[in-house]
Amino acid sequence: MLDRIVEALEPSLGRVGREPVPLEGGITNHNFRVQMGGQEYVIRLHGKDTELLGISREAELIANQAAAALGIAPPVAASFDGGIVTSFQRCSSLQKREVATRASEIGRALRAFHDCGVVLPVTFWVPELLERYAALVRGRGAEPPEEYARAQQIAARVAQALPLRAARPCHNDLLAGNLIASSEDGRTMIVDWEYAGMGLPSFDLGNLSVNNELSEAQDEELLGAYLGRAPSPAEGAALKLSRVLSDAREGAWGVMQARLSDLDFDFSGYSRKHFARMLEAARAPEFERWLAAVQA
């Protein structure tokens, strides 16, 4: 299949030089590095049944192109039924500790994307995702774990405090693996835009924060760079609530992927980890204070 795809790309990208080489990383798709027309590219083949995860390939393409125009994502070279091609970037993938040192730069990059004016054809809203995932899991003959219902309750409370009103284009999947440092100029770039949708800007900040284990001080730095000023208590609380919302989403995603994916990955363990962190945060007295701060 990959040979056929490469052959179909040759008229636009040039003849194949080196054969495609699998790239490590990623727990949804399959990625290959290939040389065509003297240039290097990454071909990504979409994983199985990814539309059931709430992924819109149209939104991914639009978001990646908009982010590339801002200089914060690799340019899109081509797209095809079942995949996308981006320019290969000589880079290093970031570890969580490295993400923390780049909090200000990433905050400014996210603000630029949120403000870019592009309108994506789908909405990314965690309560809806959780409801959809639960229905699909049950439709496949399984029952979500008991933590799932609690995640839905917590997400509903956060959504009531942080309603999706002025939706902006968002990335929604800011794991360390989706952040790279260019070997040419050192700048941070964001990859893997498949969960992009019109969503809550604070979700991107909370998602980045919790997935990369940012400290309180690093959250302040991230939010300050994003806003261009010192954050208010309500803005800080919105980021903290979005961390909780992110873990609800990640836990539910793991439950869903355990039923869908054919990749060798411990999705059940991934789900348990995120649900446990979500429940710990929701039980803490700070959780009620965050809700009160944003509602005030």
Short mmCIF file of C-alpha atoms in Angstrom, two decimals:
data_model
loop_
_atom_site.label_atom_id
_atom_site.label_comp_id
_atom_site.label_asym_id
_atom_site.label_seq_id
_atom_site.Cartn_x
_atom_site.Cartn_y
_atom_site.Cartn_z
CA MET A 1 0.00 0.00 0.00
CA LEU A 2 2.81 2.40 0.85
CA ASP A 3 4.49 1.68 -2.51
CA ARG A 4 1.26 2.59 -4.31
CA ILE A 5 0.93 5.81 -2.32
CA VAL A 6 4.51 6.85 -3.05
CA GLU A 7 4.02 6.10 -6.73
CA ALA A 8 0.89 8.27 -6.79
CA LEU A 9 2.81 11.13 -5.13
CA GLU A 10 5.71 11.11 -7.60
CA PRO A 11 4.06 13.39 -10.21
CA SER A 12 3.77 16.18 -7.63
CA LEU A 13 6.72 15.53 -5.31
CA GLY A 14 9.27 13.96 -7.67
CA ARG A 15 10.85 10.55 -8.02
CA VAL A 16 11.66 8.50 -4.99
CA GLY A 17 15.25 8.59 -3.82
CA ARG A 18 15.73 6.64 -0.61
CA GLU A 19 13.03 4.15 0.25
CA PRO A 20 10.55 4.99 3.02
CA VAL A 21 11.84 4.33 6.54
CA PRO A 22 9.44 3.86 9.49
CA LEU A 23 9.58 6.58 12.16
CA GLU A 24 9.13 5.76 15.82
CA GLY A 25 6.57 7.49 18.00
CA GLY A 26 2.84 8.00 17.72
CA ILE A 27 0.11 5.76 19.09
CA THR A 28 -2.57 6.31 16.47
CA ASN A 29 -0.93 6.55 13.03
CA HIS A 30 2.00 5.06 11.06
CA ASN A 31 4.76 7.45 9.95
CA PHE A 32 7.50 7.09 7.33
CA ARG A 33 10.42 9.24 6.25
CA VAL A 34 10.91 9.31 2.48
CA GLN A 35 13.05 11.20 -0.03
CA MET A 36 11.28 12.40 -3.19
CA GLY A 37 12.54 14.86 -5.78
CA GLY A 38 15.64 15.49 -3.70
CA GLN A 39 13.55 16.63 -0.70
CA GLU A 40 12.68 14.75 2.47
CA TYR A 41 9.12 14.27 3.67
CA VAL A 42 7.10 12.50 6.31
CA ILE A 43 4.24 10.37 5.04
CA ARG A 44 1.66 9.63 7.70
CA LEU A 45 -0.87 6.88 7.17
CA HIS A 46 -3.99 7.37 9.25
CA GLY A 47 -4.74 4.74 11.85
CA LYS A 48 -7.71 2.42 11.91
CA ASP A 49 -11.18 3.91 12.54
CA THR A 50 -9.74 7.25 13.66
CA GLU A 51 -12.93 9.08 12.69
CA LEU A 52 -14.55 7.37 15.68
CA LEU A 53 -12.13 9.24 17.93
CA GLY A 54 -13.59 12.57 16.80
CA ILE A 55 -10.83 13.24 14.29
CA SER A 56 -11.60 15.32 11.20
CA ARG A 57 -8.97 14.98 8.51
CA GLU A 58 -10.31 18.12 6.83
CA ALA A 59 -9.79 20.09 10.05
CA GLU A 60 -6.32 18.57 10.49
CA LEU A 61 -5.26 19.73 7.03
CA ILE A 62 -6.62 23.26 7.46
CA ALA A 63 -5.07 23.61 10.93
CA ASN A 64 -1.67 22.28 9.85
CA GLN A 65 -1.60 24.66 6.89
CA ALA A 66 -2.58 27.63 9.08
CA ALA A 67 0.02 26.73 11.71
CA ALA A 68 2.71 26.28 9.04
CA ALA A 69 1.93 29.77 7.73
CA LEU A 70 2.65 31.05 11.25
CA GLY A 71 5.97 29.17 11.31
CA ILE A 72 4.94 26.87 14.14
CA ALA A 73 4.34 23.65 12.18
CA PRO A 74 5.97 21.78 9.27
CA PRO A 75 4.50 22.75 5.87
CA VAL A 76 2.01 20.39 4.23
CA ALA A 77 3.36 19.04 0.94
CA ALA A 78 0.39 16.86 -0.07
CA SER A 79 -2.63 15.01 1.24
CA PHE A 80 -4.38 11.90 -0.01
CA ASP A 81 -7.20 9.60 0.98
CA GLY A 82 -5.80 7.93 4.07
CA GLY A 83 -2.89 10.19 4.89
CA ILE A 84 -0.94 13.43 4.76
CA VAL A 85 2.59 14.44 3.71
CA THR A 86 4.59 17.13 5.48
CA SER A 87 8.13 18.36 4.98
CA PHE A 88 10.66 16.48 7.10
CA GLN A 89 12.18 18.65 9.80
CA ARG A 90 15.63 17.99 11.17
CA CYS A 91 14.80 18.23 14.81
CA SER A 92 14.80 16.65 18.23
CA SER A 93 11.64 15.58 19.98
CA LEU A 94 11.10 17.29 23.32
CA GLN A 95 10.99 15.64 26.70
CA LYS A 96 8.64 16.94 29.38
CA ARG A 97 11.41 18.82 31.18
CA GLU A 98 12.35 20.53 27.91
CA VAL A 99 8.75 21.56 27.27
CA ALA A 100 8.78 23.28 30.64
CA THR A 101 11.80 25.39 29.67
CA ARG A 102 9.98 26.51 26.51
CA ALA A 103 6.68 27.43 28.19
CA SER A 104 6.79 31.09 27.14
CA GLU A 105 7.60 30.31 23.51
CA ILE A 106 4.85 27.70 23.30
CA GLY A 107 2.37 30.05 24.98
CA ARG A 108 3.02 32.72 22.36
CA ALA A 109 2.74 30.15 19.56
CA LEU A 110 -0.62 28.93 20.84
CA ARG A 111 -1.92 32.50 21.13
CA ALA A 112 -0.91 33.14 17.51
CA PHE A 113 -2.78 30.05 16.36
CA HIS A 114 -5.85 30.78 18.47
CA ASP A 115 -5.96 34.28 16.97
CA CYS A 116 -5.19 33.30 13.36
CA GLY A 117 -8.83 33.59 12.28
CA VAL A 118 -9.14 30.21 10.59
CA VAL A 119 -12.47 28.44 11.10
CA LEU A 120 -12.24 24.67 11.41
CA PRO A 121 -15.16 22.47 10.30
CA VAL A 122 -15.52 20.62 13.63
CA THR A 123 -15.94 21.48 17.30
CA PHE A 124 -13.75 19.96 19.98
CA TRP A 125 -15.71 19.80 23.22
CA VAL A 126 -14.80 17.27 25.92
CA PRO A 127 -18.30 16.55 27.34
CA GLU A 128 -19.52 15.66 23.84
CA LEU A 129 -16.46 13.49 23.21
CA LEU A 130 -16.99 11.56 26.43
CA GLU A 131 -20.62 10.92 25.58
CA ARG A 132 -19.71 9.76 22.06
CA TYR A 133 -16.87 7.51 23.23
CA ALA A 134 -19.06 5.84 25.86
CA ALA A 135 -21.79 5.10 23.29
CA LEU A 136 -19.26 3.61 20.87
CA VAL A 137 -17.64 1.44 23.54
CA ARG A 138 -21.04 0.09 24.55
CA GLY A 139 -21.89 -0.43 20.90
CA ARG A 140 -18.88 -2.75 20.70
CA GLY A 141 -20.09 -4.89 23.53
CA ALA A 142 -18.11 -3.41 26.43
CA GLU A 143 -18.89 -1.22 29.41
CA PRO A 144 -16.68 1.76 30.32
CA PRO A 145 -14.88 1.44 33.69
CA GLU A 146 -16.52 2.96 36.73
CA GLU A 147 -14.21 5.98 36.64
CA TYR A 148 -15.73 6.93 33.29
CA ALA A 149 -19.05 8.08 34.75
CA ARG A 150 -17.19 10.17 37.30
CA ALA A 151 -15.14 11.72 34.51
CA GLN A 152 -18.36 12.71 32.75
CA GLN A 153 -19.69 14.32 35.93
CA ILE A 154 -16.46 16.26 36.50
CA ALA A 155 -16.29 17.37 32.86
CA ALA A 156 -19.88 18.60 33.06
CA ARG A 157 -19.08 20.73 36.12
CA VAL A 158 -16.04 22.25 34.45
CA ALA A 159 -18.01 22.87 31.26
CA GLN A 160 -20.68 24.70 33.22
CA ALA A 161 -18.01 26.99 34.66
CA LEU A 162 -16.11 27.31 31.36
CA PRO A 163 -18.78 27.17 28.65
CA LEU A 164 -17.76 26.92 25.01
CA ARG A 165 -18.78 30.37 23.80
CA ALA A 166 -16.07 32.15 21.83
CA ALA A 167 -14.55 29.00 20.31
CA ARG A 168 -11.13 29.34 18.70
CA PRO A 169 -9.07 27.00 16.52
CA CYS A 170 -7.16 24.75 18.92
CA HIS A 171 -4.65 21.88 18.69
CA ASN A 172 -6.07 19.84 21.60
CA ASP A 173 -3.30 17.23 21.83
CA LEU A 174 -0.19 18.88 23.27
CA LEU A 175 1.79 15.90 24.47
CA ALA A 176 5.57 16.21 24.57
CA GLY A 177 5.72 13.89 21.56
CA ASN A 178 3.86 16.46 19.48
CA LEU A 179 6.44 19.19 20.17
CA ILE A 180 9.78 19.31 18.36
CA ALA A 181 12.82 21.59 18.41
CA SER A 182 14.22 22.53 15.02
CA SER A 183 17.88 21.59 14.56
CA GLU A 184 18.33 24.61 12.28
CA ASP A 185 17.22 27.50 14.47
CA GLY A 186 16.11 25.85 17.73
CA ARG A 187 12.51 27.06 17.54
CA THR A 188 9.69 24.93 18.86
CA MET A 189 7.26 23.50 16.32
CA ILE A 190 3.97 21.69 16.88
CA VAL A 191 3.10 18.55 14.93
CA ASP A 192 0.15 16.14 14.71
CA TRP A 193 -2.87 18.40 14.22
CA GLU A 194 -5.40 15.59 13.86
CA TYR A 195 -7.49 16.57 16.91
CA ALA A 196 -7.68 20.20 15.84
CA GLY A 197 -11.09 21.79 16.16
CA MET A 198 -12.93 24.88 17.33
CA GLY A 199 -12.57 24.70 21.07
CA LEU A 200 -11.71 26.31 24.36
CA PRO A 201 -8.35 28.14 24.28
CA SER A 202 -7.71 27.36 27.94
CA PHE A 203 -7.98 23.66 27.08
CA ASP A 204 -4.81 23.88 24.98
CA LEU A 205 -3.02 25.54 27.90
CA GLY A 206 -4.27 23.04 30.47
CA ASN A 207 -3.62 20.13 28.13
CA LEU A 208 -0.03 21.28 27.60
CA SER A 209 0.44 21.89 31.31
CA VAL A 210 -0.86 18.62 32.70
CA ASN A 211 0.58 16.37 30.00
CA ASN A 212 4.04 17.87 30.53
CA GLU A 213 3.74 18.16 34.31
CA LEU A 214 4.35 21.91 34.51
CA SER A 215 4.80 23.40 37.95
CA GLU A 216 2.78 26.29 39.38
CA ALA A 217 5.54 28.72 38.40
CA GLN A 218 5.72 27.29 34.89
CA ASP A 219 1.93 27.58 34.54
CA GLU A 220 2.27 31.26 35.46
CA GLU A 221 5.00 31.68 32.88
CA LEU A 222 2.96 29.89 30.19
CA LEU A 223 -0.20 31.89 30.89
CA GLY A 224 1.63 35.19 31.19
CA ALA A 225 3.33 34.69 27.82
CA TYR A 226 0.03 33.64 26.26
CA LEU A 227 -1.82 36.71 27.57
CA GLY A 228 1.06 39.16 27.25
CA ARG A 229 0.46 40.29 30.84
CA ALA A 230 0.09 38.94 34.35
CA PRO A 231 -2.89 36.53 34.55
CA SER A 232 -5.88 37.21 36.76
CA PRO A 233 -6.95 34.68 39.42
CA ALA A 234 -9.86 33.64 37.18
CA GLU A 235 -7.54 33.04 34.22
CA GLY A 236 -5.22 30.97 36.39
CA ALA A 237 -8.20 28.97 37.66
CA ALA A 238 -9.39 28.34 34.10
CA LEU A 239 -6.01 26.80 33.25
CA LYS A 240 -6.19 24.55 36.33
CA LEU A 241 -9.72 23.40 35.49
CA SER A 242 -8.61 22.72 31.95
CA ARG A 243 -5.90 20.42 33.30
CA VAL A 244 -8.67 18.37 34.93
CA LEU A 245 -10.73 18.44 31.74
CA SER A 246 -7.70 17.24 29.80
CA ASP A 247 -7.25 14.21 32.02
CA ALA A 248 -10.94 13.35 31.67
CA ARG A 249 -10.48 13.40 27.90
CA GLU A 250 -7.23 11.40 27.95
CA GLY A 251 -8.73 8.74 30.19
CA ALA A 252 -11.79 8.38 27.98
CA TRP A 253 -9.58 8.32 24.88
CA GLY A 254 -7.63 5.40 26.35
CA VAL A 255 -10.86 3.49 27.01
CA MET A 256 -11.95 4.05 23.41
CA GLN A 257 -8.58 3.17 21.87
CA ALA A 258 -8.44 -0.08 23.83
CA ARG A 259 -11.47 -1.16 21.78
CA LEU A 260 -10.32 0.28 18.43
CA SER A 261 -6.58 0.28 17.96
CA ASP A 262 -4.41 -2.50 16.59
CA LEU A 263 -1.19 -0.81 17.81
CA ASP A 264 0.89 -2.45 20.55
CA PHE A 265 0.25 0.03 23.37
CA ASP A 266 -1.19 -0.26 26.89
CA PHE A 267 -4.25 1.91 26.35
CA SER A 268 -5.95 0.57 29.50
CA GLY A 269 -2.98 1.56 31.64
CA TYR A 270 -2.91 4.97 29.96
CA SER A 271 -6.58 5.42 30.79
CA ARG A 272 -6.17 4.45 34.44
CA LYS A 273 -3.27 6.87 34.89
CA HIS A 274 -5.23 9.85 33.60
CA PHE A 275 -8.46 9.01 35.42
CA ALA A 276 -6.51 8.66 38.68
CA ARG A 277 -4.91 12.09 38.28
CA MET A 278 -8.27 13.62 37.33
CA LEU A 279 -9.97 12.18 40.42
CA GLU A 280 -7.16 13.34 42.69
CA ALA A 281 -7.45 16.90 41.37
CA ALA A 282 -11.25 16.92 41.61
CA ARG A 283 -11.16 15.77 45.25
CA ALA A 284 -8.74 18.52 46.29
CA PRO A 285 -10.25 21.61 47.99
CA GLU A 286 -8.65 23.81 45.32
CA PHE A 287 -11.05 22.37 42.73
CA GLU A 288 -14.07 24.09 44.26
CA ARG A 289 -12.10 27.34 44.59
CA TRP A 290 -11.18 27.20 40.88
CA LEU A 291 -14.83 26.71 39.95
CA ALA A 292 -15.87 29.64 42.12
CA ALA A 293 -13.11 31.87 40.73
CA VAL A 294 -14.07 31.41 37.09
CA GLN A 295 -17.80 31.65 37.79
CA ALA A 296 -17.29 34.89 39.73
#
